[in-house]
């Protein structure tokens, strides 16, 4: 049985005061979603604060990116062992904003994925197509290429130690959510592609959905058989919304 995961991606938002208010409110609601996995992925400077506030709470935390190198002369880089030092459980790799704005290739994403695993972190590997790619009918080809870059470097079993986030780029921060059927179809495709190599990994890997998930659409999305939770951007900055999304990921009573 896969336990659902809801992970907040704060992106480049927050400050010490607002983070504290947000996390205190989420912590107050946490008893209402204790049967699912919840995490927040914060900007690097706030990892220490998040660690202090969430330590021992059952809510995990992580980062939004990681340097592909372990240490040394990489000015501005933050390595996977450094994230581990701050108690991170997760790290997002290959978010579409990193791919598009910072030019991260499939190969760089695969190296970051490998670095995260080596440090004992759980990578949240983001894959997803642009609107042009969807309209050209090549969604599966794009998602397969992004997945294959990781499996050819790290092996399919490595996916068993990771989370996959299907995030259609056209649905991120746009208010346009993929329909439950559109999302389910791509999640099922991802699972079947993994199953072709390793059925056990395919059946246990969490495949979460991201792209304008809100409290109002989360229960329907999470009700689909291959959708194991969500990666939440904008709505993770609003405590009531985020908590309600977490509650939607609770197993049915
Ligand atoms: C994201 O940034 O991963 C994301 C899904 O953003 P939003 O929920 O705002 O669309």
Tab-separated table of C-alpha atoms and ligand atoms in Angstrom:
chain	number	residue	atom	x	y	z
A	1	UNK	CA	0.000	0.000	0.000
A	2	UNK	CA	1.426	3.361	-1.009
A	3	UNK	CA	1.064	6.079	1.644
A	4	UNK	CA	0.308	9.381	-0.076
A	5	UNK	CA	2.741	12.312	0.058
A	6	UNK	CA	1.913	16.007	-0.141
A	7	UNK	CA	5.026	18.172	-0.481
A	8	UNK	CA	4.951	21.959	-0.476
A	9	UNK	CA	7.310	23.792	-2.816
A	10	UNK	CA	7.631	27.293	-1.433
A	11	UNK	CA	9.756	28.348	-4.431
A	12	UNK	CA	11.581	31.666	-3.779
A	13	UNK	CA	9.063	32.927	-1.234
A	14	UNK	CA	8.990	33.563	2.484
A	15	UNK	CA	10.912	35.313	5.233
A	16	UNK	CA	11.645	34.422	8.828
A	17	UNK	CA	8.421	35.922	10.177
A	18	UNK	CA	6.011	34.584	7.545
A	19	UNK	CA	7.625	31.110	7.560
A	20	UNK	CA	7.095	30.882	11.294
A	21	UNK	CA	3.449	31.915	11.035
A	22	UNK	CA	2.849	29.463	8.180
A	23	UNK	CA	4.561	26.508	9.847
A	24	UNK	CA	2.926	27.115	13.209
A	25	UNK	CA	-0.481	27.094	11.538
A	26	UNK	CA	0.308	23.898	9.597
A	27	UNK	CA	1.626	22.282	12.788
A	28	UNK	CA	-1.598	23.157	14.603
A	29	UNK	CA	-3.570	21.359	11.906
A	30	UNK	CA	-1.217	18.391	11.616
A	31	UNK	CA	-3.200	16.075	13.883
A	32	UNK	CA	-5.913	16.091	11.202
A	33	UNK	CA	-3.583	14.579	8.591
A	34	UNK	CA	-1.427	12.185	10.569
A	35	UNK	CA	-1.979	9.168	8.276
A	36	UNK	CA	-0.251	10.600	5.210
A	37	UNK	CA	3.240	11.950	4.534
A	38	UNK	CA	3.645	15.722	4.568
A	39	UNK	CA	6.731	17.755	3.694
A	40	UNK	CA	7.776	21.298	2.892
A	41	UNK	CA	10.614	22.224	0.527
A	42	UNK	CA	12.023	25.571	1.591
A	43	UNK	CA	14.636	27.958	0.154
A	44	UNK	CA	18.171	27.144	1.340
A	45	UNK	CA	18.551	30.044	3.839
A	46	UNK	CA	15.487	28.917	5.771
A	47	UNK	CA	16.371	25.239	6.153
A	48	UNK	CA	17.770	25.835	9.614
A	49	UNK	CA	14.574	27.595	10.709
A	50	UNK	CA	12.397	24.882	9.181
A	51	UNK	CA	14.498	22.211	10.887
A	52	UNK	CA	14.047	23.898	14.274
A	53	UNK	CA	10.295	24.333	13.852
A	54	UNK	CA	9.497	20.914	12.368
A	55	UNK	CA	11.963	18.700	14.211
A	56	UNK	CA	10.066	15.839	15.882
A	57	UNK	CA	6.742	16.889	14.347
A	58	UNK	CA	6.199	14.170	11.749
A	59	UNK	CA	6.307	16.785	8.969
A	60	UNK	CA	9.433	16.324	6.880
A	61	UNK	CA	11.363	19.018	5.063
A	62	UNK	CA	13.590	19.352	2.080
A	63	UNK	CA	15.217	21.665	-0.442
A	64	UNK	CA	14.208	22.730	-3.928
A	65	UNK	CA	17.491	22.054	-5.687
A	66	UNK	CA	20.927	20.596	-5.051
A	67	UNK	CA	24.350	21.046	-6.615
A	68	UNK	CA	25.520	18.058	-8.610
A	69	UNK	CA	28.978	18.243	-6.976
A	70	UNK	CA	29.792	17.079	-3.475
A	71	UNK	CA	32.159	19.836	-2.309
A	72	UNK	CA	34.901	22.150	-3.506
A	73	UNK	CA	35.257	25.173	-5.759
A	74	UNK	CA	31.640	25.575	-6.866
A	75	UNK	CA	30.783	29.097	-5.715
A	76	UNK	CA	27.144	29.381	-4.715
A	77	UNK	CA	26.573	25.633	-4.798
A	78	UNK	CA	24.764	23.770	-2.016
A	79	UNK	CA	25.633	20.087	-1.895
A	80	UNK	CA	23.541	17.076	-0.949
A	81	UNK	CA	25.624	16.349	2.207
A	82	UNK	CA	24.964	19.966	3.299
A	83	UNK	CA	21.217	19.407	2.893
A	84	UNK	CA	21.546	16.225	4.919
A	85	UNK	CA	23.268	18.246	7.667
A	86	UNK	CA	20.102	20.344	7.974
A	87	UNK	CA	17.927	17.269	8.373
A	88	UNK	CA	16.471	17.370	4.869
A	89	UNK	CA	14.626	14.224	3.876
A	90	UNK	CA	13.682	15.355	0.368
A	91	UNK	CA	15.152	17.417	-2.423
A	92	UNK	CA	13.350	18.451	-5.593
A	93	UNK	CA	15.371	17.801	-8.745
A	94	UNK	CA	14.505	18.783	-12.297
A	95	UNK	CA	11.699	21.204	-11.503
A	96	UNK	CA	10.565	22.762	-14.784
A	97	UNK	CA	11.636	26.206	-13.550
A	98	UNK	CA	15.176	24.879	-13.062
A	99	UNK	CA	15.092	23.208	-16.471
A	100	UNK	CA	13.675	26.227	-18.325
A	101	UNK	CA	15.132	29.231	-16.483
A	102	UNK	CA	18.451	27.785	-15.316
A	103	UNK	CA	19.046	25.579	-18.342
A	104	UNK	CA	19.290	22.245	-16.516
A	105	UNK	CA	19.513	19.399	-19.001
A	106	UNK	CA	18.203	15.862	-18.468
A	107	UNK	CA	21.815	14.813	-17.880
A	108	UNK	CA	22.424	17.426	-15.157
A	109	UNK	CA	19.144	16.428	-13.502
A	110	UNK	CA	20.283	12.792	-13.514
A	111	UNK	CA	23.603	13.729	-11.870
A	112	UNK	CA	21.767	15.761	-9.219
A	113	UNK	CA	19.438	12.810	-8.629
A	114	UNK	CA	22.442	10.542	-8.144
A	115	UNK	CA	24.134	13.028	-5.776
A	116	UNK	CA	20.961	13.259	-3.686
A	117	UNK	CA	20.660	9.482	-3.375
A	118	UNK	CA	24.328	9.116	-2.495
A	119	UNK	CA	23.828	11.498	0.451
A	120	UNK	CA	20.797	9.558	1.672
A	121	UNK	CA	18.219	12.105	0.506
A	122	UNK	CA	14.996	11.195	-1.276
A	123	UNK	CA	14.908	12.998	-4.617
A	124	UNK	CA	11.565	14.260	-5.883
A	125	UNK	CA	12.174	13.973	-9.626
A	126	UNK	CA	9.972	16.357	-11.639
A	127	UNK	CA	8.981	15.443	-15.176
A	128	UNK	CA	6.426	16.994	-17.474
A	129	UNK	CA	5.684	18.439	-20.876
A	130	UNK	CA	5.149	22.007	-22.079
A	131	UNK	CA	1.892	23.070	-23.688
A	132	UNK	CA	3.487	22.955	-27.149
A	133	UNK	CA	4.646	19.401	-26.508
A	134	UNK	CA	1.193	18.346	-25.275
A	135	UNK	CA	-0.449	19.897	-28.317
A	136	UNK	CA	2.047	18.128	-30.553
A	137	UNK	CA	0.967	14.826	-28.980
A	138	UNK	CA	4.428	14.049	-27.586
A	139	UNK	CA	3.712	14.134	-23.829
A	140	UNK	CA	4.703	10.485	-23.318
A	141	UNK	CA	7.852	10.859	-25.417
A	142	UNK	CA	9.006	13.845	-23.310
A	143	UNK	CA	8.216	12.225	-19.970
A	144	UNK	CA	9.897	8.982	-21.071
A	145	UNK	CA	13.030	10.884	-22.140
A	146	UNK	CA	13.225	12.687	-18.778
A	147	UNK	CA	12.749	9.426	-16.851
A	148	UNK	CA	15.149	7.445	-19.014
A	149	UNK	CA	17.940	9.987	-18.405
A	150	UNK	CA	17.760	9.068	-14.718
A	151	UNK	CA	17.332	5.320	-15.108
A	152	UNK	CA	20.142	5.022	-17.619
A	153	UNK	CA	22.521	6.741	-15.185
A	154	UNK	CA	21.275	5.338	-11.863
A	155	UNK	CA	19.337	2.173	-12.801
A	156	UNK	CA	15.620	1.560	-12.428
A	157	UNK	CA	15.967	0.386	-8.815
A	158	UNK	CA	17.065	3.920	-7.892
A	159	UNK	CA	13.515	5.087	-8.622
A	160	UNK	CA	12.407	2.920	-5.719
A	161	UNK	CA	14.282	5.300	-3.408
A	162	UNK	CA	12.747	8.391	-4.988
A	163	UNK	CA	9.450	10.124	-5.623
A	164	UNK	CA	8.366	11.081	-9.130
A	165	UNK	CA	6.365	14.271	-9.603
A	166	UNK	CA	4.434	14.586	-12.846
A	167	UNK	CA	4.082	18.321	-13.393
A	168	UNK	CA	2.704	19.451	-16.742
A	169	UNK	CA	4.543	22.736	-17.280
A	170	UNK	CA	1.392	24.407	-18.618
A	171	UNK	CA	-0.367	23.748	-15.298
A	172	UNK	CA	2.314	25.154	-12.980
A	173	UNK	CA	1.329	28.459	-11.422
A	174	UNK	CA	-1.213	29.086	-14.164
A	175	UNK	CA	-4.408	28.084	-12.381
A	176	UNK	CA	-4.939	25.459	-15.136
A	177	UNK	CA	-4.987	22.029	-13.562
A	178	UNK	CA	-4.751	18.942	-15.732
A	179	UNK	CA	-8.061	17.091	-15.602
A	180	UNK	CA	-8.014	14.054	-13.343
A	181	UNK	CA	-8.153	11.871	-16.463
A	182	UNK	CA	-5.235	13.694	-18.134
A	183	UNK	CA	-3.140	13.401	-14.985
A	184	UNK	CA	-4.086	9.766	-14.328
A	185	UNK	CA	-3.222	8.807	-17.922
A	186	UNK	CA	0.332	10.166	-17.626
A	187	UNK	CA	0.807	8.682	-14.148
A	188	UNK	CA	-0.292	5.284	-15.470
A	189	UNK	CA	2.099	5.679	-18.396
A	190	UNK	CA	4.998	6.446	-16.025
A	191	UNK	CA	4.150	3.443	-13.846
A	192	UNK	CA	3.853	1.108	-16.810
A	193	UNK	CA	7.147	2.304	-18.246
A	194	UNK	CA	8.880	1.563	-14.946
A	195	UNK	CA	7.037	-1.773	-14.683
A	196	UNK	CA	8.498	-2.840	-18.014
A	197	UNK	CA	11.898	-2.813	-16.269
A	198	UNK	CA	10.938	-3.631	-12.685
A	199	UNK	CA	7.389	-4.426	-11.596
A	200	UNK	CA	8.204	-4.254	-7.875
A	201	UNK	CA	9.637	-0.732	-8.139
A	202	UNK	CA	6.671	0.363	-10.268
A	203	UNK	CA	4.158	-0.845	-7.735
A	204	UNK	CA	5.788	0.892	-4.766
A	205	UNK	CA	7.106	4.177	-6.217
A	206	UNK	CA	5.120	7.287	-5.303
A	207	UNK	CA	4.061	9.283	-8.366
A	208	UNK	CA	2.662	12.619	-7.230
A	209	UNK	CA	0.953	15.300	-9.317
A	210	UNK	CA	1.835	18.991	-9.425
A	211	UNK	CA	0.231	21.896	-11.238
A	212	UNK	CA	-2.233	24.310	-9.617
A	213	UNK	CA	-3.412	21.811	-7.012
A	214	UNK	CA	-5.752	23.454	-4.507
A	215	UNK	CA	-7.948	22.269	-1.686
A	216	UNK	CA	-10.886	22.317	-4.103
A	217	UNK	CA	-9.422	19.879	-6.664
A	218	UNK	CA	-7.085	17.787	-4.515
A	219	UNK	CA	-9.487	15.060	-3.364
A	220	UNK	CA	-10.533	14.282	-6.925
A	221	UNK	CA	-6.934	14.115	-8.145
A	222	UNK	CA	-5.764	12.021	-5.196
A	223	UNK	CA	-8.674	9.649	-5.749
A	224	UNK	CA	-7.145	8.412	-9.023
A	225	UNK	CA	-5.466	5.028	-8.809
A	226	UNK	CA	-1.969	6.129	-9.879
A	227	UNK	CA	-1.875	9.559	-8.207
A	228	UNK	CA	-0.094	9.216	-4.878
A	229	UNK	CA	-0.319	12.789	-3.660
A	230	UNK	CA	0.839	16.199	-4.817
A	231	UNK	CA	3.681	18.678	-5.192
A	232	UNK	CA	2.097	21.963	-4.231
A	233	UNK	CA	3.450	25.388	-5.180
A	234	UNK	CA	1.282	28.453	-4.579
A	235	UNK	CA	-1.206	26.730	-2.280
A	236	UNK	CA	1.572	25.546	0.043
A	237	UNK	CA	2.060	29.170	1.155
A	238	UNK	CA	-1.470	29.335	2.587
A	239	UNK	CA	-1.740	27.273	5.763
A	240	UNK	CA	-5.457	26.470	5.503
A	241	UNK	CA	-5.196	25.473	1.844
A	242	UNK	CA	-2.107	23.347	2.387
A	243	UNK	CA	-3.592	21.639	5.438
A	244	UNK	CA	-6.809	20.888	3.544
A	245	UNK	CA	-4.780	19.383	0.674
A	246	UNK	CA	-2.957	17.204	3.212
A	247	UNK	CA	-6.288	16.068	4.638
A	248	UNK	CA	-7.409	15.120	1.125
A	249	UNK	CA	-4.452	12.726	0.995
A	250	UNK	CA	-5.552	10.848	4.110
A	251	UNK	CA	-6.672	7.279	3.443
A	252	UNK	CA	-10.450	6.841	3.338
A	253	UNK	CA	-11.751	5.916	6.799
B	1	LIG	C1	5.272	23.692	-8.427
B	1	LIG	O1	5.935	24.715	-8.364
B	1	LIG	O2	5.845	22.603	-8.329
B	1	LIG	C2	3.829	23.792	-8.585
B	1	LIG	C3	3.156	22.706	-8.792
B	1	LIG	O3	3.291	25.063	-8.508
B	1	LIG	P1	1.722	25.445	-8.434
B	1	LIG	O4	1.068	24.501	-7.444
B	1	LIG	O5	1.704	26.859	-7.974
B	1	LIG	O6	1.164	25.256	-9.813
